[in-house]
Short mmCIF file of C-alpha atoms in Angstrom, two decimals:
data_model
loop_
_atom_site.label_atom_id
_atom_site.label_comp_id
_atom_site.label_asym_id
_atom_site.label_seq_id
_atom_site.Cartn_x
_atom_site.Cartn_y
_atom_site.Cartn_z
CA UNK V 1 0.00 0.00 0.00
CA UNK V 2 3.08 2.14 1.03
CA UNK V 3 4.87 1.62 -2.27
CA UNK V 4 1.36 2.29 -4.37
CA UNK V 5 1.03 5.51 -2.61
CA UNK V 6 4.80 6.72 -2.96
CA UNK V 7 4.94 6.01 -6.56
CA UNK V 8 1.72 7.86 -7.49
CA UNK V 9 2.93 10.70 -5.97
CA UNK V 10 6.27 10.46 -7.26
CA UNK V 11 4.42 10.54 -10.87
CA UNK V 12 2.23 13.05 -9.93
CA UNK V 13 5.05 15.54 -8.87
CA UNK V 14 6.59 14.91 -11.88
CA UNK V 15 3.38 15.71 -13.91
CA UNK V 16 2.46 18.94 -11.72
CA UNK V 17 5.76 20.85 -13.15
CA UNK V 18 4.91 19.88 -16.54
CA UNK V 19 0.77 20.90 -16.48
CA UNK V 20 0.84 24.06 -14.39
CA UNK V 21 1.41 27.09 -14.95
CA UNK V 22 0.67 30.57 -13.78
CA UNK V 23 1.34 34.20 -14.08
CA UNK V 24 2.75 35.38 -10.29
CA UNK V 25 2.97 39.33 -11.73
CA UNK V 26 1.25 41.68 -13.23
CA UNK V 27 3.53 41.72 -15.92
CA UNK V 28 2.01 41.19 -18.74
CA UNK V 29 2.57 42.30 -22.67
CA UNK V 30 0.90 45.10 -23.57
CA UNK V 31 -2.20 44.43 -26.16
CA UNK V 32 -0.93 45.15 -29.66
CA UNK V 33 -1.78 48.30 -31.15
CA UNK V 34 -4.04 46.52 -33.66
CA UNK V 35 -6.02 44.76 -31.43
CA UNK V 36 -9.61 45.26 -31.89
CA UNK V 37 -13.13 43.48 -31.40
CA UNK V 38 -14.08 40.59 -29.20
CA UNK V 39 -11.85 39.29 -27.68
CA UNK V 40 -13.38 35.97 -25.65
CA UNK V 41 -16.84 35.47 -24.04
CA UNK V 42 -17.85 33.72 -20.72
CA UNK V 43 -21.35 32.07 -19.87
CA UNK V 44 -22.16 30.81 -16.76
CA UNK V 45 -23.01 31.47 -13.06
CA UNK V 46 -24.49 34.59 -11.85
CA UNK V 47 -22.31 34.15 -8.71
CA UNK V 48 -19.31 34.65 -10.70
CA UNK V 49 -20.28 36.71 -13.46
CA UNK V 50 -22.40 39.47 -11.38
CA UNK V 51 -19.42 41.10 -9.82
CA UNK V 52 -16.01 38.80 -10.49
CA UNK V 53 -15.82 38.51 -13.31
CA UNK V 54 -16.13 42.11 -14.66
CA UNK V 55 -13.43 43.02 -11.83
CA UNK V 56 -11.03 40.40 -13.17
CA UNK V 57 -11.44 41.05 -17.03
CA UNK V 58 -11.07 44.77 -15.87
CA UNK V 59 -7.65 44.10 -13.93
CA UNK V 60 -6.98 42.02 -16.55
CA UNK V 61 -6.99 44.43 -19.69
CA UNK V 62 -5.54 46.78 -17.21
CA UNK V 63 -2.31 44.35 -16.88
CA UNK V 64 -2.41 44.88 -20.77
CA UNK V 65 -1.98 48.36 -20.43
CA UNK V 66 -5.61 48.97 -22.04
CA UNK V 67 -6.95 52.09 -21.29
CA UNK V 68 -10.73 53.61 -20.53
CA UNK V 69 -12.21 50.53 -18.98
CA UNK V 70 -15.64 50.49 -18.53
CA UNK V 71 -17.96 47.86 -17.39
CA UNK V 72 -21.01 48.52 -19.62
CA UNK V 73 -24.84 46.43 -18.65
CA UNK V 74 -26.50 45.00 -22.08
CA UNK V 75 -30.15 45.28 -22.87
CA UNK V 76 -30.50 41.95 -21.20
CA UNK V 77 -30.23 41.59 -17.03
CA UNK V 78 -27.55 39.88 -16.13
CA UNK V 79 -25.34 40.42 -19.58
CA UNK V 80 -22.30 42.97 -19.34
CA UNK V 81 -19.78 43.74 -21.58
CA UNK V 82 -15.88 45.24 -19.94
CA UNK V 83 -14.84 47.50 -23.24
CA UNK V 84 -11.31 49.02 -23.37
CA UNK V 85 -9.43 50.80 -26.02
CA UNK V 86 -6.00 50.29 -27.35
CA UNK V 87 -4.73 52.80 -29.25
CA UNK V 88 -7.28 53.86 -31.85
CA UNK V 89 -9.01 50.73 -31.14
CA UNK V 90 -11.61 49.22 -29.11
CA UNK V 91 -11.67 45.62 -27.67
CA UNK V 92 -14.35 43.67 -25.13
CA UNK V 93 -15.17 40.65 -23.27
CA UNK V 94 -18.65 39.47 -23.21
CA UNK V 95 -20.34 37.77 -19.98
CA UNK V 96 -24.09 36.56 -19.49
CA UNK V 97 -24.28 35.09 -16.25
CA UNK V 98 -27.66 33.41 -16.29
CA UNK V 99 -26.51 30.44 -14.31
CA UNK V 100 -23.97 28.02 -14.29
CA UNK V 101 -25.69 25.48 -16.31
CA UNK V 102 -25.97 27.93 -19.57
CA UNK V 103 -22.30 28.13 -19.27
CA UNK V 104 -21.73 24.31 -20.61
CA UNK V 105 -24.76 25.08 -22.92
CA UNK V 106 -22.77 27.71 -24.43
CA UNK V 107 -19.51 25.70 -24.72
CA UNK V 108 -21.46 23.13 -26.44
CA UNK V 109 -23.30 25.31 -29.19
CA UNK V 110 -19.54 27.24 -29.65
CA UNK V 111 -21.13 30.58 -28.18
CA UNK V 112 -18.71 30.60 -25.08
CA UNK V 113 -15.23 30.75 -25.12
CA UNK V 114 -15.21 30.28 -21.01
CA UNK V 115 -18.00 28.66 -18.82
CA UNK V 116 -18.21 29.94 -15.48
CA UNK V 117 -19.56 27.55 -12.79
CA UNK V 118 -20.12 27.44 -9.22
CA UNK V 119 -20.32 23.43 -8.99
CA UNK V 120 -18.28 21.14 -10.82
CA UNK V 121 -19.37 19.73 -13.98
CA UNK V 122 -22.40 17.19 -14.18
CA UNK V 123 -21.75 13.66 -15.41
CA UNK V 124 -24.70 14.37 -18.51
CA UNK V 125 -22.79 17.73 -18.91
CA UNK V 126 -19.22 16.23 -19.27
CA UNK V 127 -20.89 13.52 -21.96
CA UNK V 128 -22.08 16.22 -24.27
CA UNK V 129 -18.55 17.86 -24.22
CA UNK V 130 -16.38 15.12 -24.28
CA UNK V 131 -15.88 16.10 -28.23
CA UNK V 132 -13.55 19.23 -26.41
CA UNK V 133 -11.69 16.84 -24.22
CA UNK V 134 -11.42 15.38 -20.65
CA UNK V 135 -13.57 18.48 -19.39
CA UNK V 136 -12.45 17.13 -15.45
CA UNK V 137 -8.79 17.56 -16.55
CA UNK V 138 -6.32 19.99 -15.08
CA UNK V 139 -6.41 21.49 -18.90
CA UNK V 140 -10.10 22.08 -18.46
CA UNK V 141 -11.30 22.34 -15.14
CA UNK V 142 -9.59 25.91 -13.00
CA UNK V 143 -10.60 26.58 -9.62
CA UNK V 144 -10.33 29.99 -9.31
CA UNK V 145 -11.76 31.27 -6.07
CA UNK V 146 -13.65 29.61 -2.60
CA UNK V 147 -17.07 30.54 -2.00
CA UNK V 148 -19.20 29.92 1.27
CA UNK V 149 -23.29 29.21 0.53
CA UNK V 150 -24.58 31.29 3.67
CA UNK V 151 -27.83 30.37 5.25
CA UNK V 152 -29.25 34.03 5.81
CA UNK V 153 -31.83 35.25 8.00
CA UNK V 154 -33.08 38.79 9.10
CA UNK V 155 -30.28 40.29 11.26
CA UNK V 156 -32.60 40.65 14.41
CA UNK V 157 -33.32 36.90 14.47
CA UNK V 158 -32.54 35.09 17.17
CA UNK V 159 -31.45 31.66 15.63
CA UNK V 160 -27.77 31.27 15.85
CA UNK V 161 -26.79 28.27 14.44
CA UNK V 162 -28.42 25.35 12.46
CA UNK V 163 -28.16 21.60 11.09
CA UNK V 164 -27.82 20.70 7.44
CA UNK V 165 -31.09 18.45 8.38
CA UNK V 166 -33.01 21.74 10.24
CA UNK V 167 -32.22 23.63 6.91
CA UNK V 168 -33.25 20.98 4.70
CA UNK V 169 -36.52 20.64 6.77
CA UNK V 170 -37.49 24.32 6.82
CA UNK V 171 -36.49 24.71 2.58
CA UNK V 172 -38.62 21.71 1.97
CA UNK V 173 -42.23 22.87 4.35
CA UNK V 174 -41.41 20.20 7.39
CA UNK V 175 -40.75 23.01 9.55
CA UNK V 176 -42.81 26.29 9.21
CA UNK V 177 -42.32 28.13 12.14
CA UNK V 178 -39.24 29.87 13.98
CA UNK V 179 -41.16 28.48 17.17
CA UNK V 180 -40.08 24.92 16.28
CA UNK V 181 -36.84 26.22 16.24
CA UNK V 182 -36.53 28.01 19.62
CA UNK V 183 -37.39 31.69 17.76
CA UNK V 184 -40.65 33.01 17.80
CA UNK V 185 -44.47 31.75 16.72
CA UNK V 186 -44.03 33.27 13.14
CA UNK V 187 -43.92 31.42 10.17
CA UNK V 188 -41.47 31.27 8.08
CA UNK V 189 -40.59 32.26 4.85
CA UNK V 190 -38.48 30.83 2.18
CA UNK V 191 -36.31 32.51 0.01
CA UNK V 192 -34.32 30.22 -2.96
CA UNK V 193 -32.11 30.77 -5.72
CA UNK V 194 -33.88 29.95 -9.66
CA UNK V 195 -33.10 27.04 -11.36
CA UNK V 196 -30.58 27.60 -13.30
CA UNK V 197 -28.41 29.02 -10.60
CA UNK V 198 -24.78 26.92 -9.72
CA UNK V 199 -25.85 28.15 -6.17
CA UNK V 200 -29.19 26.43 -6.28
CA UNK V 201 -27.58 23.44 -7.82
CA UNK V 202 -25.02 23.02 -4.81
CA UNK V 203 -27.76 24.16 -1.76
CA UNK V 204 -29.91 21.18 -3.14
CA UNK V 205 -27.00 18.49 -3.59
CA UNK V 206 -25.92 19.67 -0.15
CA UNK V 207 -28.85 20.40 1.38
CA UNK V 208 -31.84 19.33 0.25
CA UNK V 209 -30.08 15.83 -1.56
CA UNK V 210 -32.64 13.29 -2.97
CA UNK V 211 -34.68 13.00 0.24
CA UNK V 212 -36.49 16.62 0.31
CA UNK V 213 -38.05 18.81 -2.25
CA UNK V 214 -38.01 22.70 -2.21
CA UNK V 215 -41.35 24.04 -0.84
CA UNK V 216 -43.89 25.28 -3.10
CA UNK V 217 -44.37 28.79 -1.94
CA UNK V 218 -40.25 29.21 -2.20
CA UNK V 219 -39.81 32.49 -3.81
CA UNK V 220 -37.01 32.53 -6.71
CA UNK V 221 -34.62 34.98 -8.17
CA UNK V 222 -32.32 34.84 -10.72
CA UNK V 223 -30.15 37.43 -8.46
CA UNK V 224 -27.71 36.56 -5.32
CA UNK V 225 -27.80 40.31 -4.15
CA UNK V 226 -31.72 40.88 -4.80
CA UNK V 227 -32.31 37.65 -2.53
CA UNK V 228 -30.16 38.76 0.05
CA UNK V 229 -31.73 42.42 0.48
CA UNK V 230 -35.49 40.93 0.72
CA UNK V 231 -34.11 38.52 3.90
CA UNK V 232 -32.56 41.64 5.32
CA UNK V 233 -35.83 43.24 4.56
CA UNK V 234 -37.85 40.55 6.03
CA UNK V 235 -38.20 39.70 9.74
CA UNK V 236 -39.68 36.04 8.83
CA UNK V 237 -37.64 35.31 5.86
CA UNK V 238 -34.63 32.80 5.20
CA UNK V 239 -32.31 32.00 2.40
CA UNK V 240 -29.15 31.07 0.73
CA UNK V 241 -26.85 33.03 -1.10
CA UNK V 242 -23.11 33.01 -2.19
CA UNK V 243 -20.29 34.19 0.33
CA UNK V 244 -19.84 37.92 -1.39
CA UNK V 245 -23.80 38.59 -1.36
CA UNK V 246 -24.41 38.46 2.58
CA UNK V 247 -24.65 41.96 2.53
CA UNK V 248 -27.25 43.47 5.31
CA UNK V 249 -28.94 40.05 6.10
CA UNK V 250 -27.26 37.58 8.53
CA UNK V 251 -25.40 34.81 8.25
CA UNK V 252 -26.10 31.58 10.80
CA UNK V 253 -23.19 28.85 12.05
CA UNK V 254 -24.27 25.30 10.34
CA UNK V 255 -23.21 21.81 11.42
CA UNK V 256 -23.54 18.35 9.76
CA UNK V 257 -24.82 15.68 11.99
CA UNK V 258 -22.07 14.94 14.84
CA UNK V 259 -19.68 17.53 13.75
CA UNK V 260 -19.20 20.96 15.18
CA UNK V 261 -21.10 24.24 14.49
CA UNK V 262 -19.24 26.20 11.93
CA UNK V 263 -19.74 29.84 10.53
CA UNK V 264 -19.23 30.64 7.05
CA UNK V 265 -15.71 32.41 7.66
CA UNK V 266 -11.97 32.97 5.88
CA UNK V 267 -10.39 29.72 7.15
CA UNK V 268 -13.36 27.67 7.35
CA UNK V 269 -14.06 28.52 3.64
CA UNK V 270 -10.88 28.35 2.14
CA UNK V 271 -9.65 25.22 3.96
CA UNK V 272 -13.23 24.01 2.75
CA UNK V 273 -14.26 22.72 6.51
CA UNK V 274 -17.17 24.82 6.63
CA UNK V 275 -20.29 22.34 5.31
CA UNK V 276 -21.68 24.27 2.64
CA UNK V 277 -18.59 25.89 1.18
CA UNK V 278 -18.21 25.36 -1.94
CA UNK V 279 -15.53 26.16 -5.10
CA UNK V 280 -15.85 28.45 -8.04
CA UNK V 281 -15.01 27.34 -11.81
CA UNK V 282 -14.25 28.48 -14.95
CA UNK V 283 -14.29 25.57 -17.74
CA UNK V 284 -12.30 25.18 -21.16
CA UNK V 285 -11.91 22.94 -24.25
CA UNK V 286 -9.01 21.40 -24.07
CA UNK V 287 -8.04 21.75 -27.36
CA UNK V 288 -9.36 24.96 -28.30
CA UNK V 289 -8.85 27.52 -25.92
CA UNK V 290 -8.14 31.23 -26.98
CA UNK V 291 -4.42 32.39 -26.58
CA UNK V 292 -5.96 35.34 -25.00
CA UNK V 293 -8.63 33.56 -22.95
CA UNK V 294 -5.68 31.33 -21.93
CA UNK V 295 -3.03 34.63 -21.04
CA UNK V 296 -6.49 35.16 -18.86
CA UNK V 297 -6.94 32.07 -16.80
CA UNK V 298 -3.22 32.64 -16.09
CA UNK V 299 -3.32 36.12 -14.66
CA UNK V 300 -6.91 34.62 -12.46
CA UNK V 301 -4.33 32.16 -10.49
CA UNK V 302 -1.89 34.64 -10.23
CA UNK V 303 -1.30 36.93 -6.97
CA UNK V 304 -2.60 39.98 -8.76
CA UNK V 305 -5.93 37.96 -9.77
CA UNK V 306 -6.60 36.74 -6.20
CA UNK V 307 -6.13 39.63 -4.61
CA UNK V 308 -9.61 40.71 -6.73
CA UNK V 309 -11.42 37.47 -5.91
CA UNK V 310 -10.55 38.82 -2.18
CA UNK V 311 -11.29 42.14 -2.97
CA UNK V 312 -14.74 41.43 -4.91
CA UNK V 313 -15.52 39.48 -1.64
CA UNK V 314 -14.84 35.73 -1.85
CA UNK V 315 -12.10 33.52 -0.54
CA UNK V 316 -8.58 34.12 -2.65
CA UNK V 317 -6.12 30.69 -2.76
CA UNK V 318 -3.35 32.42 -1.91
CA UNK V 319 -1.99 30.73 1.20
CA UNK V 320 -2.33 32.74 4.87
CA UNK V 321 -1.54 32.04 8.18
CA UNK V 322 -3.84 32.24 11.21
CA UNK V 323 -3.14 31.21 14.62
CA UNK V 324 -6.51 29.29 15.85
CA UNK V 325 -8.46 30.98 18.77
CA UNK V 326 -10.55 29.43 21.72
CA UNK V 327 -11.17 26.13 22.90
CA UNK V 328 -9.85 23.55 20.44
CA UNK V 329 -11.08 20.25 19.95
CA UNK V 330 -9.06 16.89 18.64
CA UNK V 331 -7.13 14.30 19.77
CA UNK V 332 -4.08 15.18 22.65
CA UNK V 333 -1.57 14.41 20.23
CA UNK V 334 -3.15 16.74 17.22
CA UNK V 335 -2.95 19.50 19.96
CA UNK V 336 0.24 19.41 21.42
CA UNK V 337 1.50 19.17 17.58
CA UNK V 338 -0.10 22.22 16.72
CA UNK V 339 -0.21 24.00 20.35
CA UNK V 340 2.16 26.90 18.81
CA UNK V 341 1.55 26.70 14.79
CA UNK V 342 0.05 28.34 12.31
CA UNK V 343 -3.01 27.14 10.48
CA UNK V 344 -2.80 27.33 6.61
CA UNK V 345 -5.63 28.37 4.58
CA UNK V 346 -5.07 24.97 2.22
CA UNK V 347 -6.56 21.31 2.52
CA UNK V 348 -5.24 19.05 0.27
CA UNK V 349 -7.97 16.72 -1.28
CA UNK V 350 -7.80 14.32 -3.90
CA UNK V 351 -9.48 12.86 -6.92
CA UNK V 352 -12.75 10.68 -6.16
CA UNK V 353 -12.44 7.26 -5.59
CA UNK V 354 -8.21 7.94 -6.47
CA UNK V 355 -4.86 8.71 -4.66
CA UNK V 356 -4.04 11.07 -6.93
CA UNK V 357 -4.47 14.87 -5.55
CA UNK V 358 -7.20 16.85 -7.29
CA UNK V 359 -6.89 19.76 -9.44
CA UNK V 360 -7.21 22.31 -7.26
CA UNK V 361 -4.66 20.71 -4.64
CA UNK V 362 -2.40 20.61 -7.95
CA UNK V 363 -2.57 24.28 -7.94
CA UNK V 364 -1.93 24.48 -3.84
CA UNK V 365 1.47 22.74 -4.18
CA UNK V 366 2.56 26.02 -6.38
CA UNK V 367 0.78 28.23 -4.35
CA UNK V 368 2.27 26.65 -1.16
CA UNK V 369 5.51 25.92 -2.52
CA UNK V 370 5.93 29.89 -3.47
CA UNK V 371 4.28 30.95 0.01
CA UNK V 372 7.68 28.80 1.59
CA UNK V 373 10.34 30.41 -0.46
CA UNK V 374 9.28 33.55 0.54
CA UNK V 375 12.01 35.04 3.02
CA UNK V 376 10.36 34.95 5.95
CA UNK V 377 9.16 31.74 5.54
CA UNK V 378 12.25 29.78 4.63
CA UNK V 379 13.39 29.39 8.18
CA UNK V 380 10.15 28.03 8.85
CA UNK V 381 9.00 24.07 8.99
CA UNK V 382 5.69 22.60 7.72
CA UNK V 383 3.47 20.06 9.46
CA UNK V 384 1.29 17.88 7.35
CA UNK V 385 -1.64 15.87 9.21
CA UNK V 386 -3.43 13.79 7.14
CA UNK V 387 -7.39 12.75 7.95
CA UNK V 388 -10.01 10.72 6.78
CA UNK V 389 -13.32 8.64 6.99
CA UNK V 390 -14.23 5.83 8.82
CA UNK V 391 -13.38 2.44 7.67
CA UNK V 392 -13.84 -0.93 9.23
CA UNK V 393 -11.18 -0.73 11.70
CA UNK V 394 -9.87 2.89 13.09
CA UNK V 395 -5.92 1.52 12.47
CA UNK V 396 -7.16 1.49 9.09
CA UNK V 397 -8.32 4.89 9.18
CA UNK V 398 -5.25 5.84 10.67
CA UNK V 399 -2.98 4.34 7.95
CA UNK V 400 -4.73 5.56 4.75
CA UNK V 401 -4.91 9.15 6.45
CA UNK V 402 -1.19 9.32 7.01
CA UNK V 403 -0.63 7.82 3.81
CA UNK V 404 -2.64 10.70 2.07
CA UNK V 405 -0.35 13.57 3.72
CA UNK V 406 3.03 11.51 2.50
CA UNK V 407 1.56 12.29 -0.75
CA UNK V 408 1.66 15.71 -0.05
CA UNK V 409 4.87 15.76 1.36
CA UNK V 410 6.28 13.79 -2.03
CA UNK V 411 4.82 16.30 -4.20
CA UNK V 412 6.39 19.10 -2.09
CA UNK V 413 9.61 17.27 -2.26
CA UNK V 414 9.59 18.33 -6.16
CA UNK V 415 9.92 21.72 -5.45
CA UNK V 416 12.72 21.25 -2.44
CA UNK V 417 10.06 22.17 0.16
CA UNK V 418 10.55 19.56 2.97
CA UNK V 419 8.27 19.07 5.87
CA UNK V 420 8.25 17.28 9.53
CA UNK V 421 7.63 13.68 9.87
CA UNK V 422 3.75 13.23 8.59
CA UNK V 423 0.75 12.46 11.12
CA UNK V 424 -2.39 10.65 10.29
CA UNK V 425 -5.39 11.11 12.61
CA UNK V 426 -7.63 9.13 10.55
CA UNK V 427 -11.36 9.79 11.73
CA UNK V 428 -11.05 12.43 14.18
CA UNK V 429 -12.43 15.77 13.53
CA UNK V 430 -15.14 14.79 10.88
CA UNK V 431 -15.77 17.84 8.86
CA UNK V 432 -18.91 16.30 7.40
CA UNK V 433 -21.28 13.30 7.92
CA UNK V 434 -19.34 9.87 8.14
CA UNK V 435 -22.81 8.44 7.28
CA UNK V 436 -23.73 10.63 4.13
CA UNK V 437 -22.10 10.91 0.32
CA UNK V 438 -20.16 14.22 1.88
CA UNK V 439 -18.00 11.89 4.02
CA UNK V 440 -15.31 12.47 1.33
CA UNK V 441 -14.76 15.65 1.95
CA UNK V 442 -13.10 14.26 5.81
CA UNK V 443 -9.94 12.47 3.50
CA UNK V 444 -8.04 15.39 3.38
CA UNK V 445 -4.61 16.47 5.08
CA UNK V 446 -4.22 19.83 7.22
CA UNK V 447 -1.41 22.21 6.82
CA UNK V 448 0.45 23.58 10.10
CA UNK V 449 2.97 26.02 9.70
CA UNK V 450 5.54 25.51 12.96
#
């Protein structure tokens, strides 16, 4: 098992400096003089292409040393267009962000150059475009930001904190009053996301899953910021929106069953613990991408393009430190090993059903491997602690868990990053429901910075 490991991630460290790469300045060519016209278009998720998107394209054509942005709304809602001139010329990007599954629906029919997505591709969705390549390849697939779904209520409730299985009860009409749930005798009112929506798409695989169906009287909007200001607006109301759309309304700690109450905050979210965060996508042919389009996904992973998905109000990838406050739960081991360190804002995950890290955790090993050359990091040591579900025996557990953090530590190895001896804590600190499909989301290792 040892040896199977090792030598996967010996081949995948070998394959991560040959398949990724990204832009770490802002220096970028200028746009030639002649440039002119459309130059890409992205379809997709409103919770990308309301607000990100326009601020990266605009940063973006900035780095180009385009002049007189503007972000200008079409005749359509939802459909903007970031125009820029070069010279004597004028160039744009086109987005309509009418929800996550249009995006793959304009891949397919050749009317998007980039589909923006805030859940990873469906298995139907991925059929229809296998004629563009392996659309779950590191070619294809970028992660380019961490969102949280927040369960928002009016900001004078007095509910705190709920269950994934209160939320799914009260979104499908089994519970209908805040009096059931320690508030007061009104009933409650439902607020949702349309159906098109990525954010819909992930609250009900999540959420709602295959045992509960969104309540009748649910009122719908196309619009993460337009839901948000009728909870604020309304005493009664509840709903779910996407990390950067909280806005006046109020955001409620949620657990999974037998796992700790969690509120939808930086190192929850970006370390993905929290149970309803959730990552943000843009998708590409694999064989047809735009040179320009391409120069764009670069400058998105780069430093310069996360600091806007910070800025614009969702969780950036670039790796921080934060020392964890108040009472700490885990094993006595886990917290003597990490008594004086420095939680990282990465979790290493891997490919379903493989031992092979994912494509996102591809990405981490450059982002984490540039965070420890830094200068005032190179003195510093890093502690890798892997985790996981539970199997038939908790040795088991154990084994496979450390096993998933020396895969880590191998693909660090590549880029002369070493670490301390590996742990494995197998099924301690579940993150998510060892009895539900989520339990994947526990085999993942922690990074401590010592």
């Amino acid at each position: 098992m040892y040896l199977f490991f090792h030598r996967l991630s010996y081949i995948l460290s070998l394959l991560l400096g040959l398949t990724f790469t990204s832009a770490t300045s802002a220096e970028l060519p200028a746009f030639d003089t002649n440039a002119s016209g459309l130059l890409f278009t992205l379809h997709g998720s409103n919770t990308i292409g309301a607000q990100l998107a326009p601020n990266l394209i605009r940063d973006y054509l900035s780095a180009k040393s385009a002049k007189n942005i503007r972000v200008i709304p079409m005749n359509k809602a939802n459909e903007f267009r970031v125009q820029a001139d070069t010279g004597q010329n004028t160039i744009f990007v086109d987005i309509a962000a009418h929800g996550s599954s249009t995006g793959f629906k304009g891949l397919m029919q050749s009317q998007a150059d980039i589909a923006m997505a805030s859940r990873p591709i469906k298995n139907t969705e991925f059929a229809a475009l296998n004629r563009l390549g392996d659309m779950r390849s590191s070619r294809a697939e970028h992660v380019i930001a961490i969102d949280g779904l927040a369960i928002i209520v009016h900001p004078n409730n007095p509910i705190q904190k709920l269950t994934l299985q209160q939320i799914a009860s009260i979104f499908s009409g089994k519970i209908t009053s805040w009096s059931q749930l320690g508030g007061n005798k009104s009933q409650i009112k439902v607020y949702a996301r349309d159906n098109q929506s990525g954010t819909w798409d992930t609250f009900k695989s999540l959420v709602l899953g295959k045992g509960h169906t969104l309540i009748n009287s649910a009122e719908r909007f196309e619009s993460n910021d337009q839901l948000s200001d009728i909870v604020a607006a309304d005493p009664n109301g509840i709903g779910f929106v996407g990390l950067a759309s909280i806005r006046q309304s109020k955001a409620i700690a949620v657990s999974d069953r037998d796992t700790l109450p969690q509120t939808p905050e930086h190192l929850t979210i970006a370390t993905e613990d929290y149970p309803l965060s959730r990552r943000l996508f843009l998708y590409t042919p694999v064989y047809s991408v735009k040179p320009v389009a391409k120069e764009f996904l670069s400058f998105v992973q780069s430093e310069l393009g996360q600091a806007q998905v910070k800025s614009t109000g969702f969780i950036a990838q670039t790796p921080i430190g934060v020392k964890p406050e108040g009472l700490r739960e885990g094993p006595e081991e886990y917290l003597t090993l990490t008594e004086n360190a420095e939680r990282l804002s990465i979790n290493f995950r891997f490919s379903e059903g493989s031992a092979l890290l994912d494509n996102k955790a591809q990405q981490d090993i450059q982002r984490l491997a540039s965070y420890m050359q830094k200068p005032q990091n190179r003195e510093r040591r890093l502690l890798l602690i892997g985790f996981g579900d539970e199997k038939v025996s908790p040795e088991r557990s154990v084994v496979l868990s450390k096993l998933r953090a020396v895969t880590v530590r191998s693909a660090l190895r590549d880029h002369q990053i070493n670490t301390t001896p590996v742990q494995g804590f197998g099924a301690y600190l579940p993150i998510a429901s060892n009895k539900s499909s989520s339990k994947i989301k526990n085999r993942r290792v922690e990074v401590w910075l010592l």
